mmCIF file of N, CA and C in Angstrom:
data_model
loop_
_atom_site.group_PDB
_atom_site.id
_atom_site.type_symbol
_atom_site.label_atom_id
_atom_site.label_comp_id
_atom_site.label_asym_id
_atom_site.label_seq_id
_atom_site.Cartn_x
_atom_site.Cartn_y
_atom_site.Cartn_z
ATOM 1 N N UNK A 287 -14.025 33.883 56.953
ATOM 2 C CA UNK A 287 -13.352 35.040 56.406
ATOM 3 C C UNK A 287 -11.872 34.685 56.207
ATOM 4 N N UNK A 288 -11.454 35.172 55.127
ATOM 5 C CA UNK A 288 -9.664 34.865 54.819
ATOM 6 C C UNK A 288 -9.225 35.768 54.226
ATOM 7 N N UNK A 289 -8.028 36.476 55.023
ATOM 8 C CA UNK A 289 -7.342 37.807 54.663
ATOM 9 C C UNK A 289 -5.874 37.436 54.790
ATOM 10 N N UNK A 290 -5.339 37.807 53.344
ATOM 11 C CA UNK A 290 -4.488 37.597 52.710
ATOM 12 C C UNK A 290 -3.394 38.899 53.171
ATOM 13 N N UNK A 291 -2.246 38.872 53.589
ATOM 14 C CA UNK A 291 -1.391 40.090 54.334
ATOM 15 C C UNK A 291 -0.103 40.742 52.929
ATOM 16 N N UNK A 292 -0.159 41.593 53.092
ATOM 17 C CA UNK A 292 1.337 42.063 52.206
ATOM 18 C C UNK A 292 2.791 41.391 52.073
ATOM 19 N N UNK A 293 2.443 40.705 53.419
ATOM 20 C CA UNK A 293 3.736 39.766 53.856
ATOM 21 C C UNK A 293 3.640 38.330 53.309
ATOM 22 N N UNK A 294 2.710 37.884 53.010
ATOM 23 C CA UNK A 294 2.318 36.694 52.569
ATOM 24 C C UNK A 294 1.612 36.078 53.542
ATOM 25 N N UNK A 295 1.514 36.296 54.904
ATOM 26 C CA UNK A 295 0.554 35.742 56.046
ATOM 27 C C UNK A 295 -0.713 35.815 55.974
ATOM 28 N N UNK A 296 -1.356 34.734 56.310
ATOM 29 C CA UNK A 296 -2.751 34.754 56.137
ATOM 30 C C UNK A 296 -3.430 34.014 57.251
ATOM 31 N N UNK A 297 -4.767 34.976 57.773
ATOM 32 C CA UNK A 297 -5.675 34.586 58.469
ATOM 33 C C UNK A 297 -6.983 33.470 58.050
ATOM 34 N N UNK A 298 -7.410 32.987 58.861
ATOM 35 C CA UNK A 298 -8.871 32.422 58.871
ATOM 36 C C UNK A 298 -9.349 32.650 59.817
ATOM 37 N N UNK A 299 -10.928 32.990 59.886
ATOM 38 C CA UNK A 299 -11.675 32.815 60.594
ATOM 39 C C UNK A 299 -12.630 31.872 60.465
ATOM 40 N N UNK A 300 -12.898 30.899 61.445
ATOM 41 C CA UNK A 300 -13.911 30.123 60.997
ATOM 42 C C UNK A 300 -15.506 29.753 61.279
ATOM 43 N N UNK A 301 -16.201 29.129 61.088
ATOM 44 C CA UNK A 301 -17.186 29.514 61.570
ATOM 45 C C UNK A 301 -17.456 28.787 63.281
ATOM 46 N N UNK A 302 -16.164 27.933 63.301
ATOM 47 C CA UNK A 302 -16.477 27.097 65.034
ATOM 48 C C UNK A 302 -15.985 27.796 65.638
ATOM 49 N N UNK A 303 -15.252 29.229 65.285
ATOM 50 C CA UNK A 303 -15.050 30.224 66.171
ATOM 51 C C UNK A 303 -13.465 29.748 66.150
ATOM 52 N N UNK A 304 -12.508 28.843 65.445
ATOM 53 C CA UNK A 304 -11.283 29.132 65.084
ATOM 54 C C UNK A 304 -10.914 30.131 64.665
ATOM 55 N N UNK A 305 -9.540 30.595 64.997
ATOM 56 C CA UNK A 305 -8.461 31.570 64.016
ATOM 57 C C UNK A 305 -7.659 30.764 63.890
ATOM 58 N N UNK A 306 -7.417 30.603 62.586
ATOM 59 C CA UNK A 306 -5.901 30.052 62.468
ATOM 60 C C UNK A 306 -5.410 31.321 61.523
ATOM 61 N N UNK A 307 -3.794 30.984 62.051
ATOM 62 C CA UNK A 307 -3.017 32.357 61.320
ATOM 63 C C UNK A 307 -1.976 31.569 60.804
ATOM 64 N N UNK A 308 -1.258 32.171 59.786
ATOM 65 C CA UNK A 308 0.118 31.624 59.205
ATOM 66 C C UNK A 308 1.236 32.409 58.731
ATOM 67 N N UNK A 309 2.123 32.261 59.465
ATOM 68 C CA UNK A 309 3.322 33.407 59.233
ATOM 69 C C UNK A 309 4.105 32.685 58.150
ATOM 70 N N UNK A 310 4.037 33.383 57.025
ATOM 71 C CA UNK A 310 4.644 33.214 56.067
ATOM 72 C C UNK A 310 6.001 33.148 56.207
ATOM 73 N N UNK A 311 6.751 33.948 56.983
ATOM 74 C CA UNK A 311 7.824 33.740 56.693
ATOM 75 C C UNK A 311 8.886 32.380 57.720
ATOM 76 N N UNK A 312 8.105 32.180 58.827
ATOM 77 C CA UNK A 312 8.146 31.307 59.433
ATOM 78 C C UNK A 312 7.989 29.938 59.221
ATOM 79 N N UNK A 313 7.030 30.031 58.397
ATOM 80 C CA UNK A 313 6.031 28.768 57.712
ATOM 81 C C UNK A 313 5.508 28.462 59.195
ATOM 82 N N UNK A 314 4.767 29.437 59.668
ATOM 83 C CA UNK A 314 4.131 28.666 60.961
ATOM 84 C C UNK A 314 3.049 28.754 61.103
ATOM 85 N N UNK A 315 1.939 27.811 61.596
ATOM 86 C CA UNK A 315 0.514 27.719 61.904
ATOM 87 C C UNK A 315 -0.227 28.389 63.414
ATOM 88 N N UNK A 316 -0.486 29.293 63.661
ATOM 89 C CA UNK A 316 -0.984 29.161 64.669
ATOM 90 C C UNK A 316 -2.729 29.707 64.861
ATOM 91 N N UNK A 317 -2.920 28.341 65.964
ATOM 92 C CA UNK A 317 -4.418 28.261 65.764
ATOM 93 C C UNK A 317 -4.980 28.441 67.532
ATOM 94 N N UNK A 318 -5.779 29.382 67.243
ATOM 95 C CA UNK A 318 -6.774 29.523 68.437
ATOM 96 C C UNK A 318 -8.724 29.063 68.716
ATOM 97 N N UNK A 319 -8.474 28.605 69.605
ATOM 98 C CA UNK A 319 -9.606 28.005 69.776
ATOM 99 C C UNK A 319 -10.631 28.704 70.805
ATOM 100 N N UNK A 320 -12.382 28.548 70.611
ATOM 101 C CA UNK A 320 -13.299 29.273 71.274
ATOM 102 C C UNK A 320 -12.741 29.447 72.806
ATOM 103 N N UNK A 321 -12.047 28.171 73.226
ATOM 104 C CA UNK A 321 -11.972 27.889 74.345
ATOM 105 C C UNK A 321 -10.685 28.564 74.846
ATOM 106 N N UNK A 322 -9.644 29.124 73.981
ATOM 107 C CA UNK A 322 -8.850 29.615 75.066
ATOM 108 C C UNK A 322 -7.213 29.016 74.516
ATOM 109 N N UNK A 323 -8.033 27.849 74.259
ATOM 110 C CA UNK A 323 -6.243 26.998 73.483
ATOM 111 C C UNK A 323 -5.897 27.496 72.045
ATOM 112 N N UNK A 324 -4.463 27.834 72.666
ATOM 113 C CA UNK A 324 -3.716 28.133 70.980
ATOM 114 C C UNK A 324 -2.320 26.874 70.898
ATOM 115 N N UNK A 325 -2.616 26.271 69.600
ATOM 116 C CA UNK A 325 -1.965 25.318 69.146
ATOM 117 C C UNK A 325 -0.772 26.090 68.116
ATOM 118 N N UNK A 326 0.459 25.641 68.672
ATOM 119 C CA UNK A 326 1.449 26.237 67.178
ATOM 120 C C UNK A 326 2.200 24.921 66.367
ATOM 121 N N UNK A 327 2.097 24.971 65.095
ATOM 122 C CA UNK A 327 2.943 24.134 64.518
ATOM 123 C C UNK A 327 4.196 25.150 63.866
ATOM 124 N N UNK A 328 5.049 24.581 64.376
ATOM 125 C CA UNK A 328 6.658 24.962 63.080
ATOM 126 C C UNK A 328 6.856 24.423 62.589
ATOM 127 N N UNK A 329 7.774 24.662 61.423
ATOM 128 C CA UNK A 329 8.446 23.640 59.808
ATOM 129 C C UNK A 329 9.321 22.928 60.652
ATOM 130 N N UNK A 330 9.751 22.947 61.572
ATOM 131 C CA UNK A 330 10.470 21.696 61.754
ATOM 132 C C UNK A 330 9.841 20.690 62.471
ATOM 133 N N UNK A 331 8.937 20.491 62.787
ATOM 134 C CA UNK A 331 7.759 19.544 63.200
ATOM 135 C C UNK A 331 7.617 19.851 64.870
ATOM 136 N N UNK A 332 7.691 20.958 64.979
ATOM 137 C CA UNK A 332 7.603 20.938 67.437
ATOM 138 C C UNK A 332 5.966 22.147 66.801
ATOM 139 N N UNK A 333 5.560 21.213 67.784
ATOM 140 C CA UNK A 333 3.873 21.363 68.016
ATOM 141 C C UNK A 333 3.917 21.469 69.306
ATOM 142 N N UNK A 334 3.031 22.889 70.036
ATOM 143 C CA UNK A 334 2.859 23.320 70.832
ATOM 144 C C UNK A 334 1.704 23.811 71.105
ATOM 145 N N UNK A 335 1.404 23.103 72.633
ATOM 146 C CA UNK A 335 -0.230 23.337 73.309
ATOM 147 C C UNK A 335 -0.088 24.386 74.299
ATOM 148 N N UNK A 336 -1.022 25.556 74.083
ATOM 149 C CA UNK A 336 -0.666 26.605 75.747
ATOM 150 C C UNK A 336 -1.996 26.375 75.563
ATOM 151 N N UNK A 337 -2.383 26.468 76.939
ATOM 152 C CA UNK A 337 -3.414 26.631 77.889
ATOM 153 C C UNK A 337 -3.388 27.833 78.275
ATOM 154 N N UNK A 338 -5.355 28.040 78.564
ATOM 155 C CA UNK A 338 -5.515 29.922 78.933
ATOM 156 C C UNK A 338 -4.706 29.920 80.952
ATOM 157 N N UNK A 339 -4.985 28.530 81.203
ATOM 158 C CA UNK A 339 -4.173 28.611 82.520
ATOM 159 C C UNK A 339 -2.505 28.634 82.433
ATOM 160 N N UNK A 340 -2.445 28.587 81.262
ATOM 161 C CA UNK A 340 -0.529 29.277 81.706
ATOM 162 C C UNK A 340 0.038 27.472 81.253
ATOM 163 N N UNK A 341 -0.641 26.471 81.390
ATOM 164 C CA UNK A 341 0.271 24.948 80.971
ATOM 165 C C UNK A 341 0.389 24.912 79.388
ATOM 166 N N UNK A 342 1.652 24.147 79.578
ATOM 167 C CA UNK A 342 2.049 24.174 77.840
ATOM 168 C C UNK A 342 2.493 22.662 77.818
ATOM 169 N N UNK A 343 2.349 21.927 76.530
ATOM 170 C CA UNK A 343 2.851 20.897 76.092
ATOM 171 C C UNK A 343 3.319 21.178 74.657
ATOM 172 N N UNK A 344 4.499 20.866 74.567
ATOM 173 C CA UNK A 344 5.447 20.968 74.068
ATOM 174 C C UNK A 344 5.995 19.391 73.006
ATOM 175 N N UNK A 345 5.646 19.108 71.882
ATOM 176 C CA UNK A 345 6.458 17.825 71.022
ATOM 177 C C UNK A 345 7.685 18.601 70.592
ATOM 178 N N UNK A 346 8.706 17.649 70.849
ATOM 179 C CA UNK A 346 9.978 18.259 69.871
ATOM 180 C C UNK A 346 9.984 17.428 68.659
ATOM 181 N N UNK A 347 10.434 17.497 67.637
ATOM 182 C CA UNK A 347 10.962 16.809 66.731
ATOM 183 C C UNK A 347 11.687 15.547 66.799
ATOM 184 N N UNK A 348 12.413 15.732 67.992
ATOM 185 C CA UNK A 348 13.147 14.554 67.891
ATOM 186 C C UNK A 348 11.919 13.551 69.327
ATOM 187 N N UNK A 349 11.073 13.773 69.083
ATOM 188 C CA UNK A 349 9.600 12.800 69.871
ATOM 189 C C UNK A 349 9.866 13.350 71.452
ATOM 190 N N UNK A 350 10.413 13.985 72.459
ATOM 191 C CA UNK A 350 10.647 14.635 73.373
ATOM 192 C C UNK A 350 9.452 15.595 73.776
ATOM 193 N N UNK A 351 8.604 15.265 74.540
ATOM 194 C CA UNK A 351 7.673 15.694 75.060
ATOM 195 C C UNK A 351 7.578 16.498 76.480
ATOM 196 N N UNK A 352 7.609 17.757 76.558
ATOM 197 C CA UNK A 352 7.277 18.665 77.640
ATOM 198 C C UNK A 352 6.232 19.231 77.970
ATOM 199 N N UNK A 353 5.804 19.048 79.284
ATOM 200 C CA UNK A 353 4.908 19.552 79.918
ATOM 201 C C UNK A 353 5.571 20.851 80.889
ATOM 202 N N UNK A 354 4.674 22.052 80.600
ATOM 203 C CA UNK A 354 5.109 22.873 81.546
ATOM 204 C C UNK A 354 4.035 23.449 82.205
ATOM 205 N N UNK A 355 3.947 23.502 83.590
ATOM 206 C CA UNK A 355 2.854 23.613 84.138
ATOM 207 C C UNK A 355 2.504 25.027 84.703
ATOM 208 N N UNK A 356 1.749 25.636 85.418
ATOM 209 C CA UNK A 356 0.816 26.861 85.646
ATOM 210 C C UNK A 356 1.843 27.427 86.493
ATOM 211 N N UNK A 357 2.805 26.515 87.832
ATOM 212 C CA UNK A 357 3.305 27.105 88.551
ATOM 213 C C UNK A 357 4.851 26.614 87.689
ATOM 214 N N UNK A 358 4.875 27.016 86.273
ATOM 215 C CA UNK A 358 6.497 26.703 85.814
ATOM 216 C C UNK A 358 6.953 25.536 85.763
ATOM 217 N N UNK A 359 6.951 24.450 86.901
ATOM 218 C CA UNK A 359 6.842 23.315 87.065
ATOM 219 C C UNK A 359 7.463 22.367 85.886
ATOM 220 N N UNK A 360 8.184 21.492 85.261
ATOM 221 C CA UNK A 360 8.767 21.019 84.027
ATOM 222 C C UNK A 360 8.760 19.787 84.157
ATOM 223 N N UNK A 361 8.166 18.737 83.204
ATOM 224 C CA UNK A 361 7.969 17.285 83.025
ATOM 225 C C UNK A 361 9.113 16.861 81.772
ATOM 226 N N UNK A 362 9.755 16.381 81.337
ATOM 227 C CA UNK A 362 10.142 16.254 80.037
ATOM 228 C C UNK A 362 10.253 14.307 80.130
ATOM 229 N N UNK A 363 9.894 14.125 78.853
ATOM 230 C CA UNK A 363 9.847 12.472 78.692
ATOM 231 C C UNK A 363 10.519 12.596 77.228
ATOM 232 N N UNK A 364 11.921 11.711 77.367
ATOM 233 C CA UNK A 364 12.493 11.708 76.043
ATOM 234 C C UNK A 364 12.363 10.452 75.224
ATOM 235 N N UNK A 365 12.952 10.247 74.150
ATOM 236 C CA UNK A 365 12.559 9.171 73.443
ATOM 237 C C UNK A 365 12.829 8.148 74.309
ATOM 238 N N UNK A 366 13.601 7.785 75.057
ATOM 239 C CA UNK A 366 14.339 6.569 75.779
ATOM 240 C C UNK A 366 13.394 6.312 76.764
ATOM 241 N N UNK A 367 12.360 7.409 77.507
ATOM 242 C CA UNK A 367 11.923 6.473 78.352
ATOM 243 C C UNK A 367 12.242 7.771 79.559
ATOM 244 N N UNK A 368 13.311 8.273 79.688
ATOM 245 C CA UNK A 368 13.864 9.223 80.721
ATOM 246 C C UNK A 368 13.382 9.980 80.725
ATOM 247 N N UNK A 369 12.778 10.651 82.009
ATOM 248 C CA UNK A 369 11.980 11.422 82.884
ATOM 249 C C UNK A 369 12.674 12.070 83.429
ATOM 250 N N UNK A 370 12.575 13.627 83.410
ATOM 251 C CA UNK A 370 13.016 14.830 84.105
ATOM 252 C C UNK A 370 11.997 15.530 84.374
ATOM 253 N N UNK A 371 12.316 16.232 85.425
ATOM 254 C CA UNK A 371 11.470 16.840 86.229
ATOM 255 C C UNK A 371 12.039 17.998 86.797
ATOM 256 N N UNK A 372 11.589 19.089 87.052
ATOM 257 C CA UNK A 372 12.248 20.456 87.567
ATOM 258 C C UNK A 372 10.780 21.176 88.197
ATOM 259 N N UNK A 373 11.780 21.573 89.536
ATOM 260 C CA UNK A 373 10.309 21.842 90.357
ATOM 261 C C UNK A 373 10.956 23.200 90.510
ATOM 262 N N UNK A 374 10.191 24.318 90.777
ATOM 263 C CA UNK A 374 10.396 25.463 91.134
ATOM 264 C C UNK A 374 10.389 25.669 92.514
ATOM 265 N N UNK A 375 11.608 26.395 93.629
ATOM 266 C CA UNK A 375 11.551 26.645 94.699
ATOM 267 C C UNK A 375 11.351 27.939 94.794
ATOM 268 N N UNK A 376 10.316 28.374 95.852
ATOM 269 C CA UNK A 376 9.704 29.760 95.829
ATOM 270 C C UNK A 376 10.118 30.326 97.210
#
């Protein structure tokens, strides 16, 4: 099924049980899966993984990769190699 919005946004439904949606004015993709995962792409290239448990991975544009985990928890690996880490104290 594909429904076309007033705004210019448009849905799919598919038959593997995807939605992908697209905000027109954003130019953004976002896609949900049977399982729970929604994937977002933006026009400036940062692609983003959430998990139905609350973890997210995160590409930036400039290749900078974040992991954020269930308890908040923060991984980041930048182009160079450098590793940060941020732990939450409760």
């Amino acid at each position: 099924m594909l429904v076309h919005f007033s705004n210019r946004d448009v849905k799919r439904n598919l038959k593997d049980g995807r939605v992908i949606y697209f905000y027109a004015e954003t130019s953004t993709t976002h896609t949900t899966f049977p399982d729970g995962i929604e994937v977002f792409e933006f026009s400036n290239n940062q692609k983003e993984k959430h998990y139905p448990d609350g973890r997210k991975e995160i590409l930036f544009p400039d290749g900078t990769l974040k992991y954020i985990k269930s308890n908040k928890e923060e991984e980041s690996i930048f182009p160079d190699g450098t590793k940060q880490r941020i732990f939450r104290c409760v």
